[in-house]
PDB file of C-alpha atoms in Angstrom:
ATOM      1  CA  UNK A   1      13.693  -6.036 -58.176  1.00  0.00           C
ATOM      2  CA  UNK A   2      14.052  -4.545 -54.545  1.00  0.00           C
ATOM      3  CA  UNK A   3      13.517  -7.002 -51.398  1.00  0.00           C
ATOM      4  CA  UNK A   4       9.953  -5.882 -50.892  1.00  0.00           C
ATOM      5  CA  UNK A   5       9.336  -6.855 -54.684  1.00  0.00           C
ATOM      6  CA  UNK A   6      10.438 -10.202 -53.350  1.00  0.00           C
ATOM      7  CA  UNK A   7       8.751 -10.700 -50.537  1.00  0.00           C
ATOM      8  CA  UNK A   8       5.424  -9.614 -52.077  1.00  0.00           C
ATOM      9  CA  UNK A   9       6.292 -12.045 -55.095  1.00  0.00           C
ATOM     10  CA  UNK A  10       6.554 -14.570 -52.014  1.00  0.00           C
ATOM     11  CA  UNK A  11       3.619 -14.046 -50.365  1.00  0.00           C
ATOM     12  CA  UNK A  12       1.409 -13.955 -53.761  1.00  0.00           C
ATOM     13  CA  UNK A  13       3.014 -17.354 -54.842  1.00  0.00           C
ATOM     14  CA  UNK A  14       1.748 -18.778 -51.433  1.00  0.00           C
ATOM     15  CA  UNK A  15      -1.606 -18.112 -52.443  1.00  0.00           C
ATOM     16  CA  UNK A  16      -1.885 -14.816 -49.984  1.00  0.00           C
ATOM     17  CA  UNK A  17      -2.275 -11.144 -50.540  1.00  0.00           C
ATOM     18  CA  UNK A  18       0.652  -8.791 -50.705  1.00  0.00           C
ATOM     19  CA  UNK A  19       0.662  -6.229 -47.804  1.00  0.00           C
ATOM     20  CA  UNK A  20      -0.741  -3.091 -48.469  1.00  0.00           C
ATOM     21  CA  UNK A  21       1.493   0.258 -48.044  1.00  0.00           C
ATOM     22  CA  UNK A  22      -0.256   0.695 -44.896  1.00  0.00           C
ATOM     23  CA  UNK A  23      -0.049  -2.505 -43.236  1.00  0.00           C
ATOM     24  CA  UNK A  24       3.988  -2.563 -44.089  1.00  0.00           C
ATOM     25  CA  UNK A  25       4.017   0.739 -42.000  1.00  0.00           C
ATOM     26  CA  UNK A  26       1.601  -0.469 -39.065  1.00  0.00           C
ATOM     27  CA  UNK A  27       3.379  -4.137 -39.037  1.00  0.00           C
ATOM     28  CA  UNK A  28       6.732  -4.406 -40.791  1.00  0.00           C
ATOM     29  CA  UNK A  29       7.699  -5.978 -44.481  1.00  0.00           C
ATOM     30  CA  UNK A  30       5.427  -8.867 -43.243  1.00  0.00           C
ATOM     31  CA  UNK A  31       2.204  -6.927 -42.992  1.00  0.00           C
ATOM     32  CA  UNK A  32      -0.780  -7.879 -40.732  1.00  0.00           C
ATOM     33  CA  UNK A  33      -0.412 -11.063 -38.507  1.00  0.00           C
ATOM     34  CA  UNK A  34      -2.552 -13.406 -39.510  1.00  0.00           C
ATOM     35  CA  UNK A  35      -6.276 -13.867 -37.799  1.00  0.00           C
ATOM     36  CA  UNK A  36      -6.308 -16.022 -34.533  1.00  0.00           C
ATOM     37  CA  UNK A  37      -7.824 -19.235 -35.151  1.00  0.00           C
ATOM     38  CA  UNK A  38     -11.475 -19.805 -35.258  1.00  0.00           C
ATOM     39  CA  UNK A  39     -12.875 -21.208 -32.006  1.00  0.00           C
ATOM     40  CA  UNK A  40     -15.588 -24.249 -31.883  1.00  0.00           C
ATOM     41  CA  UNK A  41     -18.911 -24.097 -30.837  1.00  0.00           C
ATOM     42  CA  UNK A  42     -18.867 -24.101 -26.724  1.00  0.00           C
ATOM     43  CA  UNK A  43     -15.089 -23.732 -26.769  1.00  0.00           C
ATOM     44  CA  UNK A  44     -14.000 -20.925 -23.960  1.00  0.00           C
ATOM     45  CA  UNK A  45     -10.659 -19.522 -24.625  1.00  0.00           C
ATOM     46  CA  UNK A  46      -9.011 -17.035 -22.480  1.00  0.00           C
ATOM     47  CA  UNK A  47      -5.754 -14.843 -24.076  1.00  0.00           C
ATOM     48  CA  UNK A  48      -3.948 -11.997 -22.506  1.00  0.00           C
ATOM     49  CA  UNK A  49      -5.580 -12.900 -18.890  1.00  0.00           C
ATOM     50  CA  UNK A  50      -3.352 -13.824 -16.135  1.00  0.00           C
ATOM     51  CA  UNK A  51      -4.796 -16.715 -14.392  1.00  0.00           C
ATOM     52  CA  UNK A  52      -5.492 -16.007 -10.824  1.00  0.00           C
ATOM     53  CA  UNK A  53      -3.326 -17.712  -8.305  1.00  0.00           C
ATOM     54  CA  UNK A  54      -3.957 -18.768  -4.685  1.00  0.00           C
ATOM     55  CA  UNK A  55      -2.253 -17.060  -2.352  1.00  0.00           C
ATOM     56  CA  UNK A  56      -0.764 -18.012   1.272  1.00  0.00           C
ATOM     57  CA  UNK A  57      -1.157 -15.356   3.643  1.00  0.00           C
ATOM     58  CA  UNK A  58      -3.317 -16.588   6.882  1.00  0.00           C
ATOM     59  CA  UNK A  59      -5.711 -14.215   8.614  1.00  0.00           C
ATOM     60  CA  UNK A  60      -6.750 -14.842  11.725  1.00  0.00           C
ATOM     61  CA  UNK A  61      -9.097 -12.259  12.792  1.00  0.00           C
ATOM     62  CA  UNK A  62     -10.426 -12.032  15.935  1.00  0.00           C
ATOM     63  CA  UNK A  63      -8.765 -14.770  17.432  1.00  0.00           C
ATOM     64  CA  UNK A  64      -5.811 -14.429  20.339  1.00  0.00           C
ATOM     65  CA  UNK A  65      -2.913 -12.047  19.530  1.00  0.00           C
ATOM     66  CA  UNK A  66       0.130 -13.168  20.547  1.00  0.00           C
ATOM     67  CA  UNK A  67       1.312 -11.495  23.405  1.00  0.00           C
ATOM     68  CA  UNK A  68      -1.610  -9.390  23.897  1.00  0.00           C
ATOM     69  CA  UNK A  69      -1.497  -7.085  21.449  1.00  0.00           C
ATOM     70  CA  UNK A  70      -3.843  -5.790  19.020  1.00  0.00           C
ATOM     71  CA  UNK A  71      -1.917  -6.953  15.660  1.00  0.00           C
ATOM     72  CA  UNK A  72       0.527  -9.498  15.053  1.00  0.00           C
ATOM     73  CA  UNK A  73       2.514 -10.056  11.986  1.00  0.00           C
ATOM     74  CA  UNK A  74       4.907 -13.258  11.309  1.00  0.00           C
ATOM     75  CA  UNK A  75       7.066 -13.779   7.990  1.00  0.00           C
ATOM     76  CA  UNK A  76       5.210 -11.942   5.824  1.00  0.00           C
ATOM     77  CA  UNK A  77       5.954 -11.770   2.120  1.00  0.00           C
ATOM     78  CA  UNK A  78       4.529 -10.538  -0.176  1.00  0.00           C
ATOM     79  CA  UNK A  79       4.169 -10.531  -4.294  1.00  0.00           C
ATOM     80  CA  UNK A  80       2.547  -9.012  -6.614  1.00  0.00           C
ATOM     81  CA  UNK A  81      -0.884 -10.182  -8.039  1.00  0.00           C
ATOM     82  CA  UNK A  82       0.278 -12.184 -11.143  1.00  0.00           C
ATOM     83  CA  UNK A  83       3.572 -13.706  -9.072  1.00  0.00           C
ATOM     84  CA  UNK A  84       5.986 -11.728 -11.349  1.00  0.00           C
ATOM     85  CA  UNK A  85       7.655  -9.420  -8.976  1.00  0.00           C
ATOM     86  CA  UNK A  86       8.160  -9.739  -4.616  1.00  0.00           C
ATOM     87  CA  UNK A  87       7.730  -7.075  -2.824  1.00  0.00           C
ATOM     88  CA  UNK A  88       9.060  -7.726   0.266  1.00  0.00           C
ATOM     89  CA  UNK A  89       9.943 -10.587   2.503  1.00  0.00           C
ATOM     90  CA  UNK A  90       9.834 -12.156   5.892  1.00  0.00           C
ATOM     91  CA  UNK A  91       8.335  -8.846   7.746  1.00  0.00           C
ATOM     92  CA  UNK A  92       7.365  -9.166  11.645  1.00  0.00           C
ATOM     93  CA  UNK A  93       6.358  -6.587  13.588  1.00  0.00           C
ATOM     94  CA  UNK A  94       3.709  -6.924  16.821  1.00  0.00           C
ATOM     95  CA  UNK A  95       1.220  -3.739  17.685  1.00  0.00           C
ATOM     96  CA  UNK A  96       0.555  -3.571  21.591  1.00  0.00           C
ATOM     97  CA  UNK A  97      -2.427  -1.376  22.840  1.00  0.00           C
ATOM     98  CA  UNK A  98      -1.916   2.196  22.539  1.00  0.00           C
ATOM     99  CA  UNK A  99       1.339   2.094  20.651  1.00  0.00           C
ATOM    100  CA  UNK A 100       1.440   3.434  16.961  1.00  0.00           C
ATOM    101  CA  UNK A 101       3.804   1.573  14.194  1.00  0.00           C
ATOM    102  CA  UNK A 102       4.577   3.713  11.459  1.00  0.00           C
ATOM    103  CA  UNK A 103       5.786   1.496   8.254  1.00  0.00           C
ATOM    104  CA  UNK A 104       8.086   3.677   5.726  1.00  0.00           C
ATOM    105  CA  UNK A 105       9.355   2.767   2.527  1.00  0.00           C
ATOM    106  CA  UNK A 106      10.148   4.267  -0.894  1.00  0.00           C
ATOM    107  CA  UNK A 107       7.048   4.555  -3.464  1.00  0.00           C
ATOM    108  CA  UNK A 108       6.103   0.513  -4.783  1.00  0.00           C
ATOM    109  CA  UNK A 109       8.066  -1.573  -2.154  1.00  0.00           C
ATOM    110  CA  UNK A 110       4.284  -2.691  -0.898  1.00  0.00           C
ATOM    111  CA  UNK A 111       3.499  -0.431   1.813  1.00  0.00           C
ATOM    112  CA  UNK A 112      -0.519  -0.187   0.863  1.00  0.00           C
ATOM    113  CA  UNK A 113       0.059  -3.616  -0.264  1.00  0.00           C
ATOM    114  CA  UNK A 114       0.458  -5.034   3.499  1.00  0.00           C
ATOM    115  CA  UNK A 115      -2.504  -2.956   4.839  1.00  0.00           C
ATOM    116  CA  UNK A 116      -4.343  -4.397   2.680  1.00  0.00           C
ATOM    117  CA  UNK A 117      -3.042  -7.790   3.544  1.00  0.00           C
ATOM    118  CA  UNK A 118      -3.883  -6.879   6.669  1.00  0.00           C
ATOM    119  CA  UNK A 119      -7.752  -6.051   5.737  1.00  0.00           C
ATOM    120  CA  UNK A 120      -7.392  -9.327   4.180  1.00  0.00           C
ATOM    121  CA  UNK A 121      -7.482  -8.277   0.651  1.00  0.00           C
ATOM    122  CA  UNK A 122      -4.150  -9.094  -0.579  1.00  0.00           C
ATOM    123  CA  UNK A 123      -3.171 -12.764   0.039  1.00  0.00           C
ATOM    124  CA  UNK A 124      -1.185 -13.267  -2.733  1.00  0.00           C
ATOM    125  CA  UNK A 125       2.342 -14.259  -0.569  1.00  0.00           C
ATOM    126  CA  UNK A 126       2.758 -16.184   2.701  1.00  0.00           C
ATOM    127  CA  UNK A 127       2.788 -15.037   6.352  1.00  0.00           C
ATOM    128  CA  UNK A 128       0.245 -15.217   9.027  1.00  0.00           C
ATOM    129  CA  UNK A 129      -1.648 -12.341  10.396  1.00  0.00           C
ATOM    130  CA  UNK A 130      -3.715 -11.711  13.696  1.00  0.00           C
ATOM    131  CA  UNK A 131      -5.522  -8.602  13.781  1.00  0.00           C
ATOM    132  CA  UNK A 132      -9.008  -7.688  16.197  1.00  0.00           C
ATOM    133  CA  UNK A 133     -12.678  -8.669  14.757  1.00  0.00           C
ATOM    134  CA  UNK A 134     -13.442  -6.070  11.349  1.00  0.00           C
ATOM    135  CA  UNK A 135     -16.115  -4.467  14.268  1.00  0.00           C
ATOM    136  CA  UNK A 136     -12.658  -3.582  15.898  1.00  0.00           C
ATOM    137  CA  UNK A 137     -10.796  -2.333  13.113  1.00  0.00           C
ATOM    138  CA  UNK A 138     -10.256   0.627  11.168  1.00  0.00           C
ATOM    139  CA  UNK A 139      -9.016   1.420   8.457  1.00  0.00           C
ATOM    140  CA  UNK A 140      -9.096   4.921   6.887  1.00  0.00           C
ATOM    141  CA  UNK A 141      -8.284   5.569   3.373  1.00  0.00           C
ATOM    142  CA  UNK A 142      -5.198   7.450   1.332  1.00  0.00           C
ATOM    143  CA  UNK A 143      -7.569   9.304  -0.795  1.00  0.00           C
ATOM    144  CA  UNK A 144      -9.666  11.812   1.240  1.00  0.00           C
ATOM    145  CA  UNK A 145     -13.526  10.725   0.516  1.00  0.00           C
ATOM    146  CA  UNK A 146     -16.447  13.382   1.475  1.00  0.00           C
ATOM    147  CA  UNK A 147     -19.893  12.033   1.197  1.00  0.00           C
ATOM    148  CA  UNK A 148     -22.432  13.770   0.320  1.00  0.00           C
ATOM    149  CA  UNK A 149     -24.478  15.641   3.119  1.00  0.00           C
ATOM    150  CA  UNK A 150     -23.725  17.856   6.709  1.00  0.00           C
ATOM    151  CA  UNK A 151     -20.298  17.642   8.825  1.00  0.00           C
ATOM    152  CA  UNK A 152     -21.901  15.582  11.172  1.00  0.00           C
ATOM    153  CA  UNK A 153     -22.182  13.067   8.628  1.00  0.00           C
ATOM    154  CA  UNK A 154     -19.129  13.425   7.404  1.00  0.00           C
ATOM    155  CA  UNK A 155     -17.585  12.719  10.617  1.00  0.00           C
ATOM    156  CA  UNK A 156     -19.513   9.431  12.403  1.00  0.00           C
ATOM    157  CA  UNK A 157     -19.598   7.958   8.252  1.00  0.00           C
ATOM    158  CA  UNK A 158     -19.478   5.124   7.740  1.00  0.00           C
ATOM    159  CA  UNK A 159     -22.146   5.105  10.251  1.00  0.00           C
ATOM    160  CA  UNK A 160     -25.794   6.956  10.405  1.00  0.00           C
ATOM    161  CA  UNK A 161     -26.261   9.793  12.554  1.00  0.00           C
ATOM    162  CA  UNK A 162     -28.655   8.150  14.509  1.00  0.00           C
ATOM    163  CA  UNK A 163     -26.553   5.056  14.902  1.00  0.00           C
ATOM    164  CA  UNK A 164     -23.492   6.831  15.931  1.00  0.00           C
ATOM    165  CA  UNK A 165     -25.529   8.475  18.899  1.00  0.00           C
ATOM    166  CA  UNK A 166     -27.677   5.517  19.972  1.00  0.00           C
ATOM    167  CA  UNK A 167     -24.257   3.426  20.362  1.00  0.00           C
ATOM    168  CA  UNK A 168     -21.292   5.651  21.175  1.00  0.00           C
ATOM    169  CA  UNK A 169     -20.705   7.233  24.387  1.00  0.00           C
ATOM    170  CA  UNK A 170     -19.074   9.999  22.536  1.00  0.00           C
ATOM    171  CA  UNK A 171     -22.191  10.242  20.692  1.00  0.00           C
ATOM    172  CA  UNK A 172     -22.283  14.106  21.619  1.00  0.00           C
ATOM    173  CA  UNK A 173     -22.016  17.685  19.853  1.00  0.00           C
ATOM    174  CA  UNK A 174     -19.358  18.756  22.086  1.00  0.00           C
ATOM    175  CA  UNK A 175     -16.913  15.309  21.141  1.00  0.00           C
ATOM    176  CA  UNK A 176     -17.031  16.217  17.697  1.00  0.00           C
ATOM    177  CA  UNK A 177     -16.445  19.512  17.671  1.00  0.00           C
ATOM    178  CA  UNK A 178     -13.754  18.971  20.287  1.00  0.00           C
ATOM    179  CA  UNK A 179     -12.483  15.728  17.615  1.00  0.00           C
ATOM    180  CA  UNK A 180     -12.170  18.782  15.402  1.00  0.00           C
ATOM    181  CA  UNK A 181     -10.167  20.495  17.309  1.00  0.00           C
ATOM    182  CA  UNK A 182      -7.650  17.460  17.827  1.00  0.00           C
ATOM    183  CA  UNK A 183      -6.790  17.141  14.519  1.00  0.00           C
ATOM    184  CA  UNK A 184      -6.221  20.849  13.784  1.00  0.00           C
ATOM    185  CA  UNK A 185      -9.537  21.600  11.732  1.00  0.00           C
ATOM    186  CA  UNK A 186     -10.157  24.231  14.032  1.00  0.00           C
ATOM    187  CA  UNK A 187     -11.764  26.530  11.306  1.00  0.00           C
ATOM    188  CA  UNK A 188     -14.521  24.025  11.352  1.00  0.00           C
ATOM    189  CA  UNK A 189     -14.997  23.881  15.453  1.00  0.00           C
ATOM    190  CA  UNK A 190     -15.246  27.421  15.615  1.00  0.00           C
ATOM    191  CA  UNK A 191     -18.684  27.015  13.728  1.00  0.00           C
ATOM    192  CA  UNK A 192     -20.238  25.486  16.153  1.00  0.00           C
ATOM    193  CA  UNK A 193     -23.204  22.966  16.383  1.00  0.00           C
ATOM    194  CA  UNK A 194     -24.380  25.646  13.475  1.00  0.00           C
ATOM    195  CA  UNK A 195     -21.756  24.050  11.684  1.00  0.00           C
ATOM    196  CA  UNK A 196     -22.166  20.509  11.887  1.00  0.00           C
ATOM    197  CA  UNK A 197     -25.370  20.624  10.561  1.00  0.00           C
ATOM    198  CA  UNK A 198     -24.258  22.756   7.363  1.00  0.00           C
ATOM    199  CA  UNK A 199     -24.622  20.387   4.145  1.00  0.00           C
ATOM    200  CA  UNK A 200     -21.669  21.901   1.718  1.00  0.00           C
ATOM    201  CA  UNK A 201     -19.972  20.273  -1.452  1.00  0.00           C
ATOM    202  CA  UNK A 202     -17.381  19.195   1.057  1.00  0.00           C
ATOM    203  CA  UNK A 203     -15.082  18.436  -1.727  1.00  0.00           C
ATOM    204  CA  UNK A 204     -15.026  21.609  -2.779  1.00  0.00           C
ATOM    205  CA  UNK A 205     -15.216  23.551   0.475  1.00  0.00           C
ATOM    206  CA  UNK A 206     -11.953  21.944   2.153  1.00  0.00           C
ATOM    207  CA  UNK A 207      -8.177  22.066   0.774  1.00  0.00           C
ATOM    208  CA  UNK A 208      -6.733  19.007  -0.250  1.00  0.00           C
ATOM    209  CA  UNK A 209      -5.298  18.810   3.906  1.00  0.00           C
ATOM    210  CA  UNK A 210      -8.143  19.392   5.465  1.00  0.00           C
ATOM    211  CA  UNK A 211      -9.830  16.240   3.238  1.00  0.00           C
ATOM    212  CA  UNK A 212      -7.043  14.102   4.070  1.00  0.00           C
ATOM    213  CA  UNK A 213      -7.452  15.089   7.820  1.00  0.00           C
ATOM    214  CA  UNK A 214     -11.543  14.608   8.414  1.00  0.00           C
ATOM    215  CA  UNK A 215     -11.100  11.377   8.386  1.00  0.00           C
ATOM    216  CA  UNK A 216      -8.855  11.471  11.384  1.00  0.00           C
ATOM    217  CA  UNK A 217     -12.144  12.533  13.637  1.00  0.00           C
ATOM    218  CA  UNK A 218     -13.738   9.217  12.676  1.00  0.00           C
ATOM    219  CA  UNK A 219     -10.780   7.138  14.512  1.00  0.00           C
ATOM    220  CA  UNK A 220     -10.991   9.234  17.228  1.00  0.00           C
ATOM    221  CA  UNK A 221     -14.439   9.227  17.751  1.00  0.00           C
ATOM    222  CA  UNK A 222     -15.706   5.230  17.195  1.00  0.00           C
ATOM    223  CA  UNK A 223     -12.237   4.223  19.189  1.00  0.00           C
ATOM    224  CA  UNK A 224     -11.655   0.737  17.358  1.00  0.00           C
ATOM    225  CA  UNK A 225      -8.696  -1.425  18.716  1.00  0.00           C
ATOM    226  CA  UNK A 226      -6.779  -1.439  16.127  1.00  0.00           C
TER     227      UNK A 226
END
């Protein structure tokens, strides 16, 4: 008799089924593992799920930045949700008024990961952070988002129409067509007010650039501090 006849022999003389052709290709000579245990009445058990951990990055926001700029970063590190893997360590950097900071790094060494520390939605790491009030801030996304409706509203989003004129100074035809113009979607300007009020599957109507770039308007236009 061959090994398998063996082990089947085995497993029948310990009372259990031999493993079927098809479980000895899915699992090996041993066959199927064997059924997880039966859990008690009430009893909660978690398996496969990392356990969230607390993390140790400080925001301050909209308290004093040190030395009177508009962000301030000390020591930061940073890891990687479940703890397994750091990303970086002991980053400092300070972002004066009217300067621009432009982070590079190859693709997973936590570039997204520290704006979004900086948001305050990664914490998992130490550091401290001091950054302007979220009224202050803005943050504009890698992946180009067009809601649905005109251009106007595609450029004062994520506020109303209405809002963006009844509070912004810049809250004019003639500053968004001429935010247009600053960030080279000039094919767009040359439509005019017309234009702003056309409603188009914006998606669909701009290249893959141009998506990336309306957001750019929206920074220029609400002028946050950071």
């Amino acid at each position: 008799a061959g090994p398998e006849a063996g082990a089947a022999a085995q497993t029948a003389a310990e009372g259990g089924e031999a493993p079927s052709a098809w479980e000895r290709v899915l699992y090996g000579r041993e066959g199927a593992p064997p059924p997880p245990p039966r859990r008690r009445k009430g009893e909660l058990r978690l398996e496969g799920v990392v356990a969230p951990t607390r993390g140790d990055v400080r925001n301050a926001e909209g308290g004093l930045v040190p030395g009177g700029g508009v962000l301030a970063v000390r020591q930061l590190s940073l890891s990687t949700p479940d703890g397994s893997r750091r990303l970086f360590s002991n980053v400092s950097v300070d972002v004066q008024p009217g300067r621009h900071l432009l982070v590079m790094g190859n693709s997973g060494t936590g570039k997204s990961s520290m704006l979004r520390a900086v948001a305050g939605l990664w914490d998992r790491g130490s550091g401290d952070i001091a950054r302007p009030h979220t009224a202050d801030t803005m943050f504009l996304p890698q992946r180009p988002y067009c809601t649905l409706g005109s251009l106007r509203q595609q450029l004062v989003y994520p506020r109303t129409v209405d809002e963006w004129a009844r509070g912004s100074s810049l809250g004019t035809d003639g500053s968004l067509l001429d935010a247009l113009a600053t960030v080279q979607l000039d094919r767009l300007a040359e439509r005019g007010v017309e234009g702003l009020d056309a409603v188009r599957d914006w998606g669909d109507e701009l290249s893959l650039g141009e998506q990336q770039r309306l957001p750019l308007p929206r920074g220029v236009l609400r002028q946050p501090k950071a």
